[in-house]
CSV table of C-alpha atoms in Angstrom, one decimal:
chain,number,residue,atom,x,y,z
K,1,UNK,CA,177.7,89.4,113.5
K,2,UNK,CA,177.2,85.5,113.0
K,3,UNK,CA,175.1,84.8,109.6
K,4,UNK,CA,175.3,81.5,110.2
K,5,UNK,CA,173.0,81.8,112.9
K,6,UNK,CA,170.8,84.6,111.4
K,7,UNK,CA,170.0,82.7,108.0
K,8,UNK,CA,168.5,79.8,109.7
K,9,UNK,CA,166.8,82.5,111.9
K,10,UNK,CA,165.1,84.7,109.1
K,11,UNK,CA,164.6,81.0,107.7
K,12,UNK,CA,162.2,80.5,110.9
K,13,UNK,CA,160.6,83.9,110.9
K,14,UNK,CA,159.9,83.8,107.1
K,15,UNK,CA,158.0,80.2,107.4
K,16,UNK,CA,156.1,81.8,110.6
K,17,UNK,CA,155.1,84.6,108.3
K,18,UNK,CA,154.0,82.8,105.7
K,19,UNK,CA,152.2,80.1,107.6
K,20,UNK,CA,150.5,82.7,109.3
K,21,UNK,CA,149.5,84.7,106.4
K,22,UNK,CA,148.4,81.6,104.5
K,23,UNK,CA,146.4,80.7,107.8
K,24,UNK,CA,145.0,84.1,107.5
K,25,UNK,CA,143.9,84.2,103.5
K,26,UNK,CA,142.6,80.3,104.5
K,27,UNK,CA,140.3,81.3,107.7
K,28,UNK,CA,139.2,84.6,105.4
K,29,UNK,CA,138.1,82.4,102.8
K,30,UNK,CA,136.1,79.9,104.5
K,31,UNK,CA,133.8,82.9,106.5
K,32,UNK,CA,133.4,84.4,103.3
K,33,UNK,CA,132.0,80.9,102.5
K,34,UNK,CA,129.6,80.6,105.0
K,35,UNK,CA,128.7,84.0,105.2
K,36,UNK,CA,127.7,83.9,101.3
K,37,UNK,CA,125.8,80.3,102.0
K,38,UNK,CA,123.7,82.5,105.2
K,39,UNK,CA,123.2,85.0,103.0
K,40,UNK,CA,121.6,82.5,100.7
K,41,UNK,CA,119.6,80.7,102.9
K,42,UNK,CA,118.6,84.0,104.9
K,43,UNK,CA,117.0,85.6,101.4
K,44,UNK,CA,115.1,82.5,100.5
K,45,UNK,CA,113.6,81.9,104.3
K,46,UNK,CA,112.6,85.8,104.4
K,47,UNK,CA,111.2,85.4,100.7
K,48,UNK,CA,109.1,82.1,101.3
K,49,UNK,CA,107.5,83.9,104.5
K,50,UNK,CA,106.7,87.6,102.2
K,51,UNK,CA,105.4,85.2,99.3
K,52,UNK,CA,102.2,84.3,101.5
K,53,UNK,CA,101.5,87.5,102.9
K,54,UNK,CA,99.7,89.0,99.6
K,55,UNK,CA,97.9,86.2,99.7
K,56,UNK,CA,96.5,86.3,103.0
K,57,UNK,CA,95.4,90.0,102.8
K,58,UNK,CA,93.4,89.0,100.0
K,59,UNK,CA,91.5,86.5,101.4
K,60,UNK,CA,90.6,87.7,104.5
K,61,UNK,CA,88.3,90.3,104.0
K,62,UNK,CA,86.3,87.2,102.2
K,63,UNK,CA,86.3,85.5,105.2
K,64,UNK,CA,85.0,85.0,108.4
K,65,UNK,CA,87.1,85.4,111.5
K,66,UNK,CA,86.8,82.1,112.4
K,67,UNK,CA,87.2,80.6,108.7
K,68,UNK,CA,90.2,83.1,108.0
K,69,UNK,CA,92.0,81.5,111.2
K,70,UNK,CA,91.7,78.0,110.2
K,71,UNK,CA,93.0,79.0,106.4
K,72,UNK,CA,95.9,81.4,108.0
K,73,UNK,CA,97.2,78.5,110.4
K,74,UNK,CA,96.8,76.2,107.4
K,75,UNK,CA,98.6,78.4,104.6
K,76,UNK,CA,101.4,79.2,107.2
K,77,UNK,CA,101.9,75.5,108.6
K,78,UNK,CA,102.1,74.5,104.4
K,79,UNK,CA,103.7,77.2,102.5
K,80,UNK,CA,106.1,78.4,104.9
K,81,UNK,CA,109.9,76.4,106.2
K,82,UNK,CA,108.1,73.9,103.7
K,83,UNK,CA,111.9,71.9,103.7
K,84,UNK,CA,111.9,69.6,106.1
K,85,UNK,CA,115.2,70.7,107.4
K,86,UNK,CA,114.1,73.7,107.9
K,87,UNK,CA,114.9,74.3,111.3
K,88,UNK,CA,118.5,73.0,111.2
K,89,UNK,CA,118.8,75.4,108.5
K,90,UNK,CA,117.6,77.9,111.1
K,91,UNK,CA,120.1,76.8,113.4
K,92,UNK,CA,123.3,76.6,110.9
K,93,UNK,CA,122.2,80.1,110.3
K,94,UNK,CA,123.0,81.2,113.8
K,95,UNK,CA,125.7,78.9,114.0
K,96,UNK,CA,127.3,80.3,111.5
K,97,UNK,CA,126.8,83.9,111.4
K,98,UNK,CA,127.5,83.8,115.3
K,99,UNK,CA,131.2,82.5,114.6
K,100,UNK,CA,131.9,85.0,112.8
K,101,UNK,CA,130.2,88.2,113.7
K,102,UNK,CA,128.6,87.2,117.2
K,103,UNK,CA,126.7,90.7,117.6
K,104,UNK,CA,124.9,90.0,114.8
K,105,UNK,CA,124.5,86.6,115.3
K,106,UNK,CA,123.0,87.3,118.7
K,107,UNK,CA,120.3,89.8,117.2
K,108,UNK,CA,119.5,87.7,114.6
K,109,UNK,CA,118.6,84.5,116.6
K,110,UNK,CA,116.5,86.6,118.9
K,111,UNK,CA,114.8,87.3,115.6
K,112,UNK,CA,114.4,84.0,114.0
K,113,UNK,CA,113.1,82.6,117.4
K,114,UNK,CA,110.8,85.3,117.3
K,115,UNK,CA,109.4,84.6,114.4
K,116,UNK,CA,109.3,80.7,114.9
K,117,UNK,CA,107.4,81.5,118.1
K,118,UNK,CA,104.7,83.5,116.5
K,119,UNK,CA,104.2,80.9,113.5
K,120,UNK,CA,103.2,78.9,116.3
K,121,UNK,CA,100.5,81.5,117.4
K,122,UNK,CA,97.0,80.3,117.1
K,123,UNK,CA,93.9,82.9,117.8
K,124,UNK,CA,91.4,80.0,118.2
K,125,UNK,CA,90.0,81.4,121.5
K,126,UNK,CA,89.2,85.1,119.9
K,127,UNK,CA,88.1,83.9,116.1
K,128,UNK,CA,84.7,84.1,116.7
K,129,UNK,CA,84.9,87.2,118.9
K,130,UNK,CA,85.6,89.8,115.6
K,131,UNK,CA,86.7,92.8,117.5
K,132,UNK,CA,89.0,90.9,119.9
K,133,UNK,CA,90.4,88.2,116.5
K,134,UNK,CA,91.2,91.4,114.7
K,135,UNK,CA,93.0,93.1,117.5
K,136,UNK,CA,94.8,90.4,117.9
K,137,UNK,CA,95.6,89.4,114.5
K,138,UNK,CA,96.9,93.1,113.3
K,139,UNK,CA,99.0,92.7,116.4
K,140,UNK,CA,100.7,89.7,115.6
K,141,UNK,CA,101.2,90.7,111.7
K,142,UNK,CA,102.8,94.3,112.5
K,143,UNK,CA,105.3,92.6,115.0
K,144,UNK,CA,105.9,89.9,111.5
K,145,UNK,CA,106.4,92.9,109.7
K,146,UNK,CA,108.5,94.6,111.6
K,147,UNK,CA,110.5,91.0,112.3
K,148,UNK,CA,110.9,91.0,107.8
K,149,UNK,CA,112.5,94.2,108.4
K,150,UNK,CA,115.2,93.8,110.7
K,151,UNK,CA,115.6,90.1,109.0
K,152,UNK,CA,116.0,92.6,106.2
K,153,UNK,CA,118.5,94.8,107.3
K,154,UNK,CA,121.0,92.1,109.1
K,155,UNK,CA,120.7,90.3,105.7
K,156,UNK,CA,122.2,94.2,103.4
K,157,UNK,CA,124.8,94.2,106.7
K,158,UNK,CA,126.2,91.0,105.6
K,159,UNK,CA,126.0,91.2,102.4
K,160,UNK,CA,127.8,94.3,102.8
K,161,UNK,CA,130.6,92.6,105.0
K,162,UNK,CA,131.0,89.7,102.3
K,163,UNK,CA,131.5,92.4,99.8
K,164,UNK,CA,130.6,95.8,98.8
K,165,UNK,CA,128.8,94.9,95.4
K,166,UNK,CA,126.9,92.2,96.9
K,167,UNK,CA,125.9,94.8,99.4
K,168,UNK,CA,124.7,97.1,97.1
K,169,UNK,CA,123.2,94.7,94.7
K,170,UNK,CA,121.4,93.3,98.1
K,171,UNK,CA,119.9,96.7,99.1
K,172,UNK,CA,118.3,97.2,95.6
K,173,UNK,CA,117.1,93.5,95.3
K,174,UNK,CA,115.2,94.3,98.5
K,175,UNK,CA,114.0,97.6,97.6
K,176,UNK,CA,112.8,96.2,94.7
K,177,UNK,CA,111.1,92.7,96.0
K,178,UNK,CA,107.8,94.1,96.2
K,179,UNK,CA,107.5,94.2,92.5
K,180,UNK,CA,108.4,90.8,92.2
K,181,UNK,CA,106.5,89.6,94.7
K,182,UNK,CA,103.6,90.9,92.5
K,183,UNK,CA,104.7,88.3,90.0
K,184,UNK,CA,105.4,85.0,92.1
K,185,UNK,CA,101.4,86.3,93.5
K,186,UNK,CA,99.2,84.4,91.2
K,187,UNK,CA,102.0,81.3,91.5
K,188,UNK,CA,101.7,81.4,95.2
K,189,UNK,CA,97.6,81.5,95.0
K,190,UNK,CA,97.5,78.4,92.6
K,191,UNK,CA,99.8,76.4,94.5
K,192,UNK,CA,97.9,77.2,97.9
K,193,UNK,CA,94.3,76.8,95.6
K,194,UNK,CA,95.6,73.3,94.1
K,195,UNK,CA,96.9,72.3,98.2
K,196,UNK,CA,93.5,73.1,99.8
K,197,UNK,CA,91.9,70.9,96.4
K,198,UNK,CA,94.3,68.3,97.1
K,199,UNK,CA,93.3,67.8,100.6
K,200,UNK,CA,89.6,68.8,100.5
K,201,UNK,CA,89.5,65.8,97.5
K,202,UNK,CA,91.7,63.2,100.6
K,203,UNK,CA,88.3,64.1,103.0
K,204,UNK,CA,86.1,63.4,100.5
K,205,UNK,CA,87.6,60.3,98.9
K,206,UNK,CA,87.7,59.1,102.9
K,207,UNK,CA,84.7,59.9,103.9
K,208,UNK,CA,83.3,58.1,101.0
K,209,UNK,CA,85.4,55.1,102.0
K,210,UNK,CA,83.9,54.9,105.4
């Protein structure tokens, strides 16, 4: 047997190898990147839209139909995807997740435009029929809810794929939110409160202008 030629050849095959595992550990690395920076942005766009929900079940047995539509479509245009990238966060989402696992990333954009198609729902036409505003309203918020929940569930799935702890630690964090969101409550009703005095004060100062 010829070393001469079979040093220069393992030579070859060992570079290959560890080109290929370096390749590997490097393309591993970066989706655990973006996976972790969905994950991130995922919680915080699921937790701005459960933040405004308390809210809006207390006021609306203090309202009227037609008053509690005007204040829903105001509270949701204002305290929800309040960045004004919001929607190319949206997108980088998919983007990402898609890349990576596309199965997942096909459910969850199904989801998300969803959900960006009913924050566009107005009831105007029913608000001042009550039976027909409140059908129509409970329908809309148990397909929301249900839309959290599978947001939900994708978001433990990926945080179990980027690691096992996270996964876990993900699962609890969730199961645990509604306490919390107790806490960020009173936060949530100021800020909306000190909004709806800020622009109340704009009409007033501008009709008093004119």
């Amino acid at each position: 047997m010829d070393y001469k030629i079979l040093i220069p050849l393992a030579g070859v095959i060992l570079g290959w190898a560890l080109g290929s595992l370096s390749g590997f550990f490097k393309t591993r690395n970066e989706n655990k990147r973006l996976i972790g920076k969905s994950i991130s942005q995922l919680y915080y766009f699921i937790f701005e839209l459960k933040t405004v929900i308390p809210y809006l079940e207390k006021v609306k047995d203090n309202m009227s139909t037609e008053q509690y539509e005007s204040h829903r479509q105001y509270v949701i245009e204002r305290h929800t995807l309040k960045n004004e990238n919001s929607n190319e966060n949206i997108n980088e989402i998919i983007d990402n997740i898609s890349s990576i696992y596309p199965m997942l990333g096909i459910e969850l954009r199904q989801l998300l435009e969803g959900y960006l198609a009913q924050r566009r729902m107005k009831f105007d036409s029913s608000k001042y029929e009550k039976k027909l505003y409140l059908l129509m309203l409970s329908t809309y918020e148990v397909h929301r809810d249900l839309t959290i929940d599978k947001m939900e569930e994708i978001l433990i799935k990926l945080s179990f794929k980027h690691n096992i702890v996270l996964g876990f630690k993900m699962k609890k964090n969730i199961r645990n939110q509604n306490t919390k969101l107790k806490d960020v409550e009173k936060s949530v009703i100021d800020s909306i409160i000190r909004d709806i005095d800020e622009e109340f004060q704009n009409v007033k100062n501008k009709n008093d202008n004119n």
